[in-house]
CSV table of C-alpha atoms (C1' of nucleotides) in Angstrom, one decimal:
chain,number,residue,atom,x,y,z
X,1277,MET,CA,97.0,46.7,62.4
X,1278,LYS,CA,95.1,49.4,60.1
X,1279,LYS,CA,93.9,52.0,62.3
X,1280,SER,CA,91.8,54.3,62.3
X,1281,LYS,CA,91.5,57.7,59.5
X,1282,ALA,CA,91.4,59.6,63.0
X,1283,GLU,CA,94.4,58.1,64.8
X,1284,THR,CA,95.8,58.3,61.6
X,1285,ALA,CA,95.7,61.8,61.0
X,1286,VAL,CA,97.1,61.7,65.3
X,1287,THR,CA,99.6,59.5,64.2
X,1288,ARG,CA,100.7,61.8,61.2
X,1289,THR,CA,101.2,64.7,64.1
X,1290,ARG,CA,103.0,63.0,66.3
X,1291,ILE,CA,105.6,61.8,63.6
X,1292,ILE,CA,106.1,65.8,62.8
X,1293,GLU,CA,106.2,67.6,66.3
X,1294,ALA,CA,108.6,64.7,67.2
X,1295,ALA,CA,110.4,65.7,63.7
X,1296,ALA,CA,110.4,69.4,64.8
X,1297,GLN,CA,112.0,69.1,68.1
X,1298,ALA,CA,115.2,67.1,67.1
X,1299,PHE,CA,115.7,68.6,63.7
X,1300,MET,CA,116.0,72.1,65.7
X,1301,ARG,CA,117.5,70.3,69.0
X,1302,ASN,CA,120.3,68.2,67.4
X,1303,GLY,CA,119.8,69.4,63.4
X,1304,ILE,CA,118.3,68.2,60.0
X,1305,GLU,CA,121.4,65.3,58.7
X,1306,ALA,CA,121.9,64.5,62.7
X,1307,THR,CA,118.3,63.4,62.5
X,1308,GLY,CA,117.2,59.7,61.8
X,1309,VAL,CA,114.2,58.6,60.6
X,1310,ALA,CA,114.2,55.5,62.6
X,1311,GLU,CA,114.8,58.0,65.9
X,1312,ILE,CA,111.6,59.9,65.3
X,1313,MET,CA,109.5,57.0,64.5
X,1314,ALA,CA,111.1,55.0,67.8
X,1315,THR,CA,110.2,58.5,69.9
X,1316,VAL,CA,106.6,58.3,68.8
X,1317,GLY,CA,106.7,54.6,69.9
X,1318,LEU,CA,106.1,53.0,66.0
X,1319,THR,CA,109.4,51.7,64.2
X,1320,ALA,CA,110.9,53.1,61.2
X,1321,GLY,CA,109.0,51.0,57.9
X,1322,GLY,CA,105.7,52.4,59.4
X,1323,PHE,CA,107.2,55.7,58.4
X,1324,TYR,CA,106.5,55.5,54.6
X,1325,ARG,CA,102.5,55.1,55.2
X,1326,HIS,CA,103.0,58.8,56.4
X,1327,PHE,CA,105.5,60.5,54.0
X,1328,ASP,CA,107.6,59.9,50.6
X,1329,SER,CA,110.3,60.8,51.9
X,1330,LYS,CA,112.7,62.4,55.4
X,1331,GLU,CA,112.5,65.7,52.8
X,1332,GLN,CA,109.0,66.1,53.0
X,1333,LEU,CA,109.1,66.0,56.4
X,1334,VAL,CA,111.6,68.4,56.7
X,1335,ALA,CA,109.3,70.9,55.2
X,1336,GLU,CA,106.5,69.5,57.3
X,1337,ALA,CA,108.1,70.3,60.3
X,1338,TYR,CA,109.5,73.6,59.3
X,1339,ALA,CA,106.3,74.5,58.6
X,1340,ALA,CA,104.3,73.7,61.4
X,1341,ARG,CA,106.9,74.9,63.5
X,1342,MET,CA,106.9,78.5,61.8
X,1343,ASP,CA,102.7,78.9,61.9
X,1344,ILE,CA,103.6,79.1,65.5
X,1345,ARG,CA,106.3,81.3,65.7
X,1346,VAL,CA,103.9,83.6,62.6
X,1347,ALA,CA,100.8,83.2,65.3
X,1348,SER,CA,102.8,84.1,68.1
X,1349,ALA,CA,104.2,87.5,66.5
X,1350,GLU,CA,101.0,88.0,65.4
X,1351,VAL,CA,99.7,91.8,68.1
X,1352,GLY,CA,96.2,93.5,67.0
X,1353,GLN,CA,97.2,96.3,65.2
X,1354,ASP,CA,95.7,98.5,68.7
X,1355,GLU,CA,97.8,96.1,71.3
X,1356,GLY,CA,100.2,98.3,72.3
X,1357,TYR,CA,104.1,97.9,72.2
X,1358,GLN,CA,103.3,96.6,75.1
X,1359,LYS,CA,102.9,93.4,73.4
X,1360,VAL,CA,105.6,93.7,70.7
X,1361,LEU,CA,108.3,93.8,73.5
X,1362,GLU,CA,107.0,90.7,75.3
X,1363,HIS,CA,107.6,89.5,72.0
X,1364,LEU,CA,110.9,90.9,71.5
X,1365,GLU,CA,111.5,89.5,75.5
X,1366,ASN,CA,110.7,85.8,74.5
X,1367,VAL,CA,112.7,85.6,71.1
X,1368,LEU,CA,115.6,86.5,72.0
X,1369,SER,CA,114.9,85.0,75.8
X,1370,VAL,CA,118.3,83.1,77.3
X,1371,ALA,CA,115.9,80.2,77.7
X,1372,ASN,CA,116.1,79.3,74.0
X,1373,LEU,CA,120.0,78.9,75.0
X,1374,GLY,CA,121.0,75.8,75.1
X,1375,ASP,CA,119.2,72.4,74.4
X,1376,ILE,CA,116.1,74.2,71.9
X,1377,PHE,CA,113.2,72.7,71.2
X,1378,THR,CA,111.1,75.4,71.1
X,1379,GLY,CA,112.0,78.7,69.5
X,1380,CYS,CA,112.2,79.2,66.1
X,1381,PRO,CA,113.3,77.3,63.6
X,1382,ILE,CA,114.9,80.3,61.5
X,1383,VAL,CA,117.6,80.0,64.1
X,1384,ALA,CA,117.6,76.4,64.3
X,1385,MET,CA,117.9,75.1,61.6
X,1386,GLY,CA,119.4,78.8,59.4
X,1387,SER,CA,122.0,76.8,57.7
X,1388,GLU,CA,121.1,73.6,57.0
X,1389,LEU,CA,117.7,75.5,55.3
X,1390,ALA,CA,119.8,77.1,53.0
X,1391,ARG,CA,121.0,73.3,51.7
X,1392,ALA,CA,117.8,71.9,52.0
X,1393,SER,CA,115.8,70.9,49.0
X,1394,ASP,CA,113.6,73.6,46.6
X,1395,GLU,CA,110.8,72.4,48.1
X,1396,THR,CA,112.0,72.8,52.0
X,1397,ARG,CA,113.7,76.6,50.8
X,1398,HIS,CA,110.0,77.2,49.4
X,1399,VAL,CA,108.0,76.4,52.1
X,1400,ALA,CA,110.9,78.0,54.6
X,1401,SER,CA,110.4,81.6,52.2
X,1402,GLY,CA,106.8,81.6,52.5
X,1403,GLY,CA,107.1,81.2,56.4
X,1404,ILE,CA,109.7,84.7,56.3
X,1405,GLN,CA,107.7,86.5,53.9
X,1406,ASP,CA,104.9,85.9,56.2
X,1407,LEU,CA,106.6,86.6,59.4
X,1408,VAL,CA,108.3,90.0,58.0
X,1409,GLU,CA,104.9,90.9,56.8
X,1410,VAL,CA,103.9,90.2,60.3
X,1411,LEU,CA,106.3,92.3,62.0
X,1412,ALA,CA,105.3,95.3,59.9
X,1413,LYS,CA,102.2,95.4,62.0
X,1414,TRP,CA,104.4,96.8,64.7
X,1415,ASN,CA,105.3,100.0,63.2
X,1416,PRO,CA,103.3,102.7,63.7
X,1417,GLY,CA,102.3,105.3,61.6
X,1418,GLU,CA,104.5,103.9,58.5
X,1419,LYS,CA,104.2,103.4,55.5
X,1420,PRO,CA,104.8,100.1,53.2
X,1421,PRO,CA,107.0,99.9,52.1
X,1422,PHE,CA,109.3,101.5,54.8
X,1423,ALA,CA,107.3,99.5,57.4
X,1424,GLU,CA,108.3,96.5,55.4
X,1425,GLU,CA,112.2,97.4,54.8
X,1426,ASP,CA,112.4,98.1,58.8
X,1427,ALA,CA,110.8,94.6,60.2
X,1428,ILE,CA,113.6,93.0,57.6
X,1429,CYS,CA,116.3,94.8,59.5
X,1430,THR,CA,114.1,94.0,62.4
X,1431,LEU,CA,114.6,90.5,61.0
X,1432,SER,CA,117.9,90.2,60.8
X,1433,SER,CA,119.2,91.5,63.6
X,1434,MET,CA,117.1,88.8,65.2
X,1435,VAL,CA,117.9,86.0,63.8
X,1436,GLY,CA,121.3,87.0,63.5
X,1437,ALA,CA,121.5,87.2,67.1
X,1438,ALA,CA,120.3,84.2,68.2
X,1439,THR,CA,122.8,82.4,65.9
X,1440,LEU,CA,125.8,83.9,67.6
X,1441,SER,CA,124.2,83.7,71.4
X,1442,ARG,CA,124.1,80.2,70.6
X,1443,ILE,CA,127.3,79.4,69.2
X,1444,VAL,CA,128.8,81.8,71.5
X,1445,ASP,CA,129.6,79.5,74.4
X,1446,ASP,CA,131.0,82.2,77.0
X,1447,PRO,CA,127.2,82.1,78.3
X,1448,GLU,CA,127.8,85.5,79.2
X,1449,LEU,CA,128.8,86.8,76.3
X,1450,SER,CA,125.9,84.9,75.3
X,1451,THR,CA,123.7,87.1,76.7
X,1452,HIS,CA,125.2,90.2,76.3
X,1453,ILE,CA,124.1,90.0,72.7
X,1454,LEU,CA,120.8,88.8,73.0
X,1455,ASP,CA,120.3,91.8,75.3
X,1456,VAL,CA,122.0,94.0,73.7
X,1457,VAL,CA,120.2,93.4,70.8
X,1458,LYS,CA,117.3,93.3,72.1
X,1459,LYS,CA,117.7,96.6,74.1
X,1460,ARG,CA,118.0,98.4,70.7
X,1461,LEU,CA,115.1,97.1,68.9
X,1462,ALA,CA,112.9,97.9,72.1
X,1463,ASP,CA,114.4,101.3,72.1
X,1464,SER,CA,114.0,101.7,68.5
X,1465,LEU,CA,110.1,100.9,69.0
X,1466,ARG,CA,109.9,102.9,71.6
X,1467,ALA,CA,111.5,106.2,69.8
X,1468,LYS,CA,108.5,105.3,67.0
X,1469,ILE,CA,105.6,105.0,68.9
X,1470,GLY,CA,107.3,108.8,71.1
X,1471,ALA,CA,107.7,110.6,67.1
X,1472,CYS,CA,103.8,109.2,66.6
X,1473,ALA,CA,101.7,110.4,70.1
B,1011,MET,CA,156.4,57.5,51.2
B,1012,LYS,CA,157.4,59.6,53.9
B,1013,LYS,CA,157.3,63.3,52.8
B,1014,SER,CA,160.3,66.3,54.1
B,1015,LYS,CA,158.7,68.4,56.7
B,1016,ALA,CA,158.4,71.4,53.9
B,1017,GLU,CA,156.0,68.7,52.4
B,1018,THR,CA,153.9,67.3,55.2
B,1019,ALA,CA,152.8,71.6,56.1
B,1020,VAL,CA,151.9,72.5,52.3
B,1021,THR,CA,149.5,68.9,52.6
B,1022,ARG,CA,148.6,69.6,56.3
B,1023,THR,CA,146.9,73.6,54.9
B,1024,ARG,CA,145.6,71.9,51.6
B,1025,ILE,CA,143.8,69.9,53.9
B,1026,ILE,CA,142.4,72.6,55.8
B,1027,GLU,CA,141.4,74.8,52.7
B,1028,ALA,CA,139.8,72.2,50.9
B,1029,ALA,CA,138.2,71.1,54.7
B,1030,ALA,CA,136.7,74.8,54.4
B,1031,GLN,CA,135.3,74.8,51.3
B,1032,ALA,CA,133.2,71.8,51.5
B,1033,PHE,CA,132.0,72.3,54.7
B,1034,MET,CA,131.4,75.8,54.0
B,1035,ARG,CA,129.3,74.9,50.6
B,1036,ASN,CA,127.7,71.6,51.8
B,1037,GLY,CA,128.1,71.4,55.1
B,1038,ILE,CA,130.4,70.0,58.1
B,1039,GLU,CA,127.8,66.3,58.7
B,1040,ALA,CA,127.2,66.2,55.0
B,1041,THR,CA,130.6,66.8,54.2
B,1042,GLY,CA,133.4,63.1,54.5
B,1043,VAL,CA,136.6,62.8,55.3
B,1044,ALA,CA,137.7,60.8,52.1
B,1045,GLU,CA,136.1,63.3,50.2
B,1046,ILE,CA,138.1,65.8,51.4
B,1047,MET,CA,141.4,63.9,51.0
B,1048,ALA,CA,139.8,63.1,47.4
B,1049,THR,CA,139.6,66.4,46.5
B,1050,VAL,CA,143.4,67.3,47.9
B,1051,GLY,CA,145.1,63.5,45.5
B,1052,LEU,CA,144.8,61.4,48.8
B,1053,THR,CA,143.1,58.7,50.0
B,1054,ALA,CA,140.9,58.2,53.6
B,1055,GLY,CA,143.7,56.8,55.6
B,1056,GLY,CA,146.4,59.5,55.0
B,1057,PHE,CA,144.1,61.8,56.5
B,1058,TYR,CA,145.1,60.9,60.5
B,1059,ARG,CA,148.5,61.5,60.0
B,1060,HIS,CA,147.0,65.1,60.0
B,1061,PHE,CA,144.5,65.1,62.6
B,1062,ASP,CA,143.5,63.1,65.5
B,1063,SER,CA,139.6,63.8,64.0
B,1064,LYS,CA,137.6,65.1,61.9
B,1065,GLU,CA,136.6,67.3,64.7
B,1066,GLN,CA,139.6,68.8,64.5
B,1067,LEU,CA,139.7,69.6,61.3
B,1068,VAL,CA,136.2,71.3,61.8
B,1069,ALA,CA,137.8,73.6,64.2
B,1070,GLU,CA,141.0,74.2,62.3
B,1071,ALA,CA,138.7,75.0,59.4
B,1072,TYR,CA,136.8,77.2,60.5
B,1073,ALA,CA,139.5,79.5,62.1
B,1074,ALA,CA,141.2,79.3,59.1
B,1075,ARG,CA,138.2,81.5,57.3
B,1076,MET,CA,137.5,83.3,60.1
B,1077,ASP,CA,141.1,85.0,60.3
B,1078,ILE,CA,141.1,85.4,56.6
B,1079,ARG,CA,137.3,87.6,57.5
B,1080,VAL,CA,138.8,89.1,60.8
B,1081,ALA,CA,141.6,90.9,58.5
B,1082,SER,CA,139.5,91.5,55.9
B,1083,ALA,CA,137.2,93.6,58.5
B,1084,GLU,CA,139.9,95.4,60.0
B,1085,VAL,CA,139.9,98.6,58.6
B,1086,GLY,CA,142.8,101.4,59.8
B,1087,GLN,CA,141.8,103.8,61.9
B,1088,ASP,CA,142.5,106.7,59.8
B,1089,GLU,CA,141.1,105.0,56.5
B,1090,GLY,CA,137.9,106.7,56.5
B,1091,TYR,CA,134.5,104.9,55.9
B,1092,GLN,CA,134.5,104.3,52.4
B,1093,LYS,CA,136.4,101.1,53.1
B,1094,VAL,CA,134.1,100.0,56.0
B,1095,LEU,CA,131.7,100.3,53.6
B,1096,GLU,CA,133.0,98.5,50.6
B,1097,HIS,CA,133.5,95.8,53.4
B,1098,LEU,CA,129.9,96.2,53.7
B,1099,GLU,CA,129.2,96.2,50.4
B,1100,ASN,CA,131.4,92.7,50.1
B,1101,VAL,CA,130.2,91.1,53.2
B,1102,LEU,CA,126.4,91.6,52.0
B,1103,SER,CA,127.2,91.2,48.0
B,1104,VAL,CA,124.7,88.9,46.5
B,1105,ALA,CA,127.4,86.8,44.9
B,1106,ASN,CA,127.9,85.4,48.3
B,1107,LEU,CA,124.3,83.7,47.7
B,1108,GLY,CA,124.1,80.3,46.0
B,1109,ASP,CA,127.0,78.5,45.9
B,1110,ILE,CA,128.9,80.3,48.7
B,1111,PHE,CA,132.7,78.9,49.7
B,1112,THR,CA,134.4,82.0,50.5
B,1113,GLY,CA,132.5,84.5,52.8
B,1114,CYS,CA,131.8,84.0,56.5
B,1115,PRO,CA,131.8,80.6,58.2
B,1116,ILE,CA,129.4,81.9,60.8
B,1117,VAL,CA,126.9,82.2,58.1
B,1118,ALA,CA,127.6,78.9,56.0
B,1119,MET,CA,128.0,77.1,58.9
B,1120,GLY,CA,126.1,78.7,61.5
B,1121,SER,CA,123.5,76.5,62.7
B,1122,GLU,CA,126.4,73.4,63.1
B,1123,LEU,CA,128.6,75.4,65.0
B,1124,ALA,CA,125.7,75.9,67.6
B,1125,ARG,CA,125.9,71.6,68.0
B,1126,ALA,CA,129.9,71.7,68.0
B,1127,SER,CA,132.2,70.3,70.2
B,1128,ASP,CA,133.6,72.3,72.9
B,1129,GLU,CA,136.6,73.1,71.0
B,1130,THR,CA,135.1,73.6,67.9
B,1131,ARG,CA,132.6,76.4,70.1
B,1132,HIS,CA,135.4,78.0,71.9
B,1133,VAL,CA,137.4,78.3,68.9
B,1134,ALA,CA,134.3,80.5,66.9
B,1135,SER,CA,133.4,82.3,69.7
B,1136,GLY,CA,137.5,83.5,70.0
B,1137,GLY,CA,136.4,84.7,66.0
B,1138,ILE,CA,133.4,85.7,67.3
B,1139,GLN,CA,134.7,88.4,69.8
B,1140,ASP,CA,137.6,89.4,67.9
B,1141,LEU,CA,135.8,90.4,64.7
B,1142,VAL,CA,133.4,92.6,67.2
B,1143,GLU,CA,136.2,94.1,68.4
B,1144,VAL,CA,137.3,94.9,65.1
B,1145,LEU,CA,133.9,96.3,63.8
B,1146,ALA,CA,133.7,98.1,67.8
B,1147,LYS,CA,137.2,100.5,66.1
B,1148,TRP,CA,134.0,101.2,63.1
B,1149,ASN,CA,132.2,103.6,65.0
B,1150,PRO,CA,133.9,106.7,65.0
B,1151,GLY,CA,134.3,109.0,68.1
B,1152,GLU,CA,132.2,106.5,70.3
B,1153,LYS,CA,133.9,104.9,73.6
B,1154,PRO,CA,133.4,101.3,74.8
B,1155,PRO,CA,131.0,99.8,76.0
B,1156,PHE,CA,128.9,101.7,73.8
B,1157,ALA,CA,131.3,101.1,70.4
B,1158,GLU,CA,131.2,97.5,70.9
B,1159,GLU,CA,127.0,97.2,71.2
B,1160,ASP,CA,127.0,98.6,68.1
B,1161,ALA,CA,129.2,96.3,66.8
B,1162,ILE,CA,127.6,93.5,68.0
B,1163,CYS,CA,124.1,94.9,66.4
B,1164,THR,CA,126.2,95.6,63.5
B,1165,LEU,CA,127.6,91.9,63.6
B,1166,SER,CA,123.5,90.8,64.4
B,1167,SER,CA,122.5,92.2,61.8
B,1168,MET,CA,124.7,91.0,58.9
B,1169,VAL,CA,124.6,87.5,60.1
B,1170,GLY,CA,120.9,87.0,60.4
B,1171,ALA,CA,120.5,88.8,57.0
B,1172,ALA,CA,123.5,86.7,55.3
B,1173,THR,CA,121.4,83.2,56.5
B,1174,LEU,CA,118.0,84.6,55.6
B,1175,SER,CA,118.9,85.1,51.8
B,1176,ARG,CA,120.2,82.6,51.7
B,1177,ILE,CA,117.0,80.4,52.7
B,1178,VAL,CA,115.3,82.4,50.8
B,1179,ASP,CA,114.2,80.8,47.0
B,1180,ASP,CA,113.3,84.2,45.4
B,1181,PRO,CA,116.1,85.9,44.5
B,1182,GLU,CA,114.0,89.0,43.8
B,1183,LEU,CA,113.3,88.6,48.0
B,1184,SER,CA,117.3,87.9,48.6
B,1185,THR,CA,118.6,90.5,47.4
B,1186,HIS,CA,116.4,92.6,48.6
B,1187,ILE,CA,117.3,91.4,52.3
B,1188,LEU,CA,120.5,92.5,52.0
B,1189,ASP,CA,120.4,95.7,50.6
B,1190,VAL,CA,117.9,96.9,53.1
B,1191,VAL,CA,120.1,96.0,55.4
B,1192,LYS,CA,123.3,97.0,53.5
B,1193,LYS,CA,121.7,100.6,53.2
B,1194,ARG,CA,120.3,100.4,57.0
B,1195,LEU,CA,123.9,100.0,57.8
B,1196,ALA,CA,125.4,102.3,55.8
B,1197,ASP,CA,123.3,105.3,56.5
B,1198,SER,CA,123.5,104.7,60.0
B,1199,LEU,CA,127.4,104.4,59.7
B,1200,ARG,CA,126.8,108.2,57.9
B,1201,ALA,CA,125.1,109.5,60.5
B,1202,LYS,CA,127.5,108.9,63.0
B,1203,ILE,CA,130.5,110.5,60.6
B,1204,GLY,CA,128.6,113.9,59.9
B,1205,ALA,CA,127.7,113.6,64.2
B,1206,CYS,CA,131.4,113.6,64.7
B,1207,ALA,CA,132.6,116.2,61.4
Q,775,DT,C1',181.0,62.6,53.4
Q,776,DG,C1',179.5,57.7,53.2
Q,777,DT,C1',176.5,54.4,55.4
Q,778,DA,C1',172.7,51.7,58.7
Q,779,DC,C1',168.8,52.6,60.9
Q,780,DA,C1',164.7,54.5,62.6
Q,781,DT,C1',161.6,57.6,61.3
Q,782,DC,C1',156.7,59.4,59.3
Q,783,DA,C1',153.7,60.4,55.5
Q,784,DG,C1',150.5,57.5,52.8
Q,785,DT,C1',148.3,53.1,51.2
Q,786,DG,C1',144.3,50.6,50.1
Q,787,DA,C1',141.7,46.8,52.3
Q,788,DA,C1',138.7,46.8,56.6
Q,789,DC,C1',136.2,46.9,60.8
Q,790,DG,C1',131.4,48.1,62.9
Q,791,DC,C1',128.0,51.2,62.5
Q,792,DG,C1',123.8,53.9,61.1
Q,793,DC,C1',121.3,55.6,57.4
Q,794,DG,C1',117.4,56.7,54.1
Q,795,DT,C1',114.1,53.2,51.9
Q,796,DT,C1',111.3,48.2,49.7
Q,797,DC,C1',108.9,44.4,51.3
Q,798,DA,C1',106.0,40.3,52.5
Q,799,DC,C1',103.4,39.9,56.0
Q,800,DT,C1',99.9,40.5,59.6
Q,801,DG,C1',95.2,42.4,60.8
Q,802,DA,C1',92.0,45.6,62.5
Q,803,DT,C1',89.3,48.8,60.4
Q,804,DG,C1',85.8,50.6,56.9
Q,805,DT,C1',82.4,49.0,53.2
Q,806,DA,C1',79.9,46.6,49.9
Q,807,DC,C1',76.2,43.6,49.8
V,1474,DT,C1',71.9,44.8,61.3
V,1475,DG,C1',75.3,40.6,59.7
V,1476,DT,C1',78.8,39.0,56.6
V,1477,DA,C1',83.2,39.0,53.5
V,1478,DC,C1',86.2,41.4,51.9
V,1479,DA,C1',88.9,45.1,49.8
V,1480,DT,C1',91.9,48.6,52.5
V,1481,DC,C1',96.2,50.0,54.9
V,1482,DA,C1',98.7,51.6,59.4
V,1483,DG,C1',102.5,49.3,61.2
V,1484,DT,C1',105.9,45.3,62.0
V,1485,DG,C1',110.2,43.8,61.5
V,1486,DA,C1',113.8,42.0,58.1
V,1487,DA,C1',116.6,43.3,54.1
V,1488,DC,C1',119.0,46.2,50.9
V,1489,DG,C1',123.2,48.6,49.5
V,1490,DC,C1',125.6,52.5,50.9
V,1491,DG,C1',129.1,56.2,52.5
V,1492,DC,C1',130.2,57.4,57.1
V,1493,DG,C1',134.5,57.6,60.9
V,1494,DT,C1',138.6,55.1,62.0
V,1495,DT,C1',142.1,51.4,62.7
V,1496,DC,C1',145.6,48.8,61.1
V,1497,DA,C1',149.8,46.3,58.7
V,1498,DC,C1',152.3,47.4,55.2
V,1499,DT,C1',156.0,50.8,51.9
V,1500,DG,C1',159.3,53.5,51.2
V,1501,DA,C1',161.7,57.9,50.6
V,1502,DT,C1',163.4,61.1,54.3
V,1503,DG,C1',166.3,62.7,58.2
V,1504,DT,C1',169.4,61.7,61.5
V,1505,DA,C1',172.8,59.2,63.7
V,1506,DC,C1',177.5,57.5,63.5
DNA sequence: TGTACATCAGTGAACGCGCGTTCACTGATGTAC
DNA sequence: TGTACATCAGTGAACGCGCGTTCACTGATGTAC
């Protein structure tokens, strides 16, 4: 039952994608290797032809989703702030509440990542640094390190707001938290644009 | 081996405290009932004389820690902002990195709380609302709902910064994230005090 | 106050279950001649 | 191009293990008389 190299690569990618969905939806601890493999249509044993351990998969699944996140935050330097507002809207969207398997892996796996293996935390750190770097470009006319400090504050606010809104069981409060922080970040961005023009 | 009512109450409290420590340190999923009972010097079977299920313990352990958190954030209205700065320093302290079992239960259990039982999430929501209410009092001279919105932003920033700093594996970046957000919040508070005086 | 009895905190073994991982095996693929 | 063989993706059963929960039992406590 050997498969071609192309097929093997596709299978590997499909496992990573299924894992990312399950980890984000149900948590890392709560998701089993057999469950992930079943989603892809395979049995548990085959897993170890692609990965050394579940931990390795965690790191790769996180990295894959974080790459998407960073790429989507990347806006051209001249693209204006409309695009940035769009991104804010997207990240702090009400649609990300409840059953999320898209969205930000930092929010979805947050406290589990802090307890993950050294390897996973290292990958996670890289993703966070990339995100800070990209967000720093959002700040027009500011020079490092000020833009970088601003980016850290923005990211902290977004991660915190998304985390809180997902814990809260009152849908109105959930939405309120997202809206308040979204508005605050947008206002602050607009003020900076104004100061530059 | 029946115990007096007083002894039983003490045991119950000790179980909750041991659980809170373990849940915050190692995560909810990763902590077993037997492990918690062993910490208290008892065997697993006795657990069900005090609680219906592990889930119930999760809710009570969270509530106990959150009460402490809310109480420590509660500063008298006239106590000045020095006390508030002290609190900021405390919450965003570098000491809370690494092996935390004190500190904020929202940060320590974050993404696991979002997936907890309805009962646990309800308790968690109440704690968050209490905290927002207390933080709103920090804002001198502002009236609701503006003070409340400010409190939500402050809490989001703190939760996000603490979460990020715990994931990152570079100690310098961890400290940097905490320092930047701490400074930003303190500056914003000072500006408001100045505007009032 | 003293006695008889119901209560119930805690024990320790057992329950079914799902976990991550291993392993002998299968058979299509890729390669060497 | 055709044949022989090594490779290796995937199977499915098994491994030891720890999980949350149950249960018959023990014996000190609290209560009713």
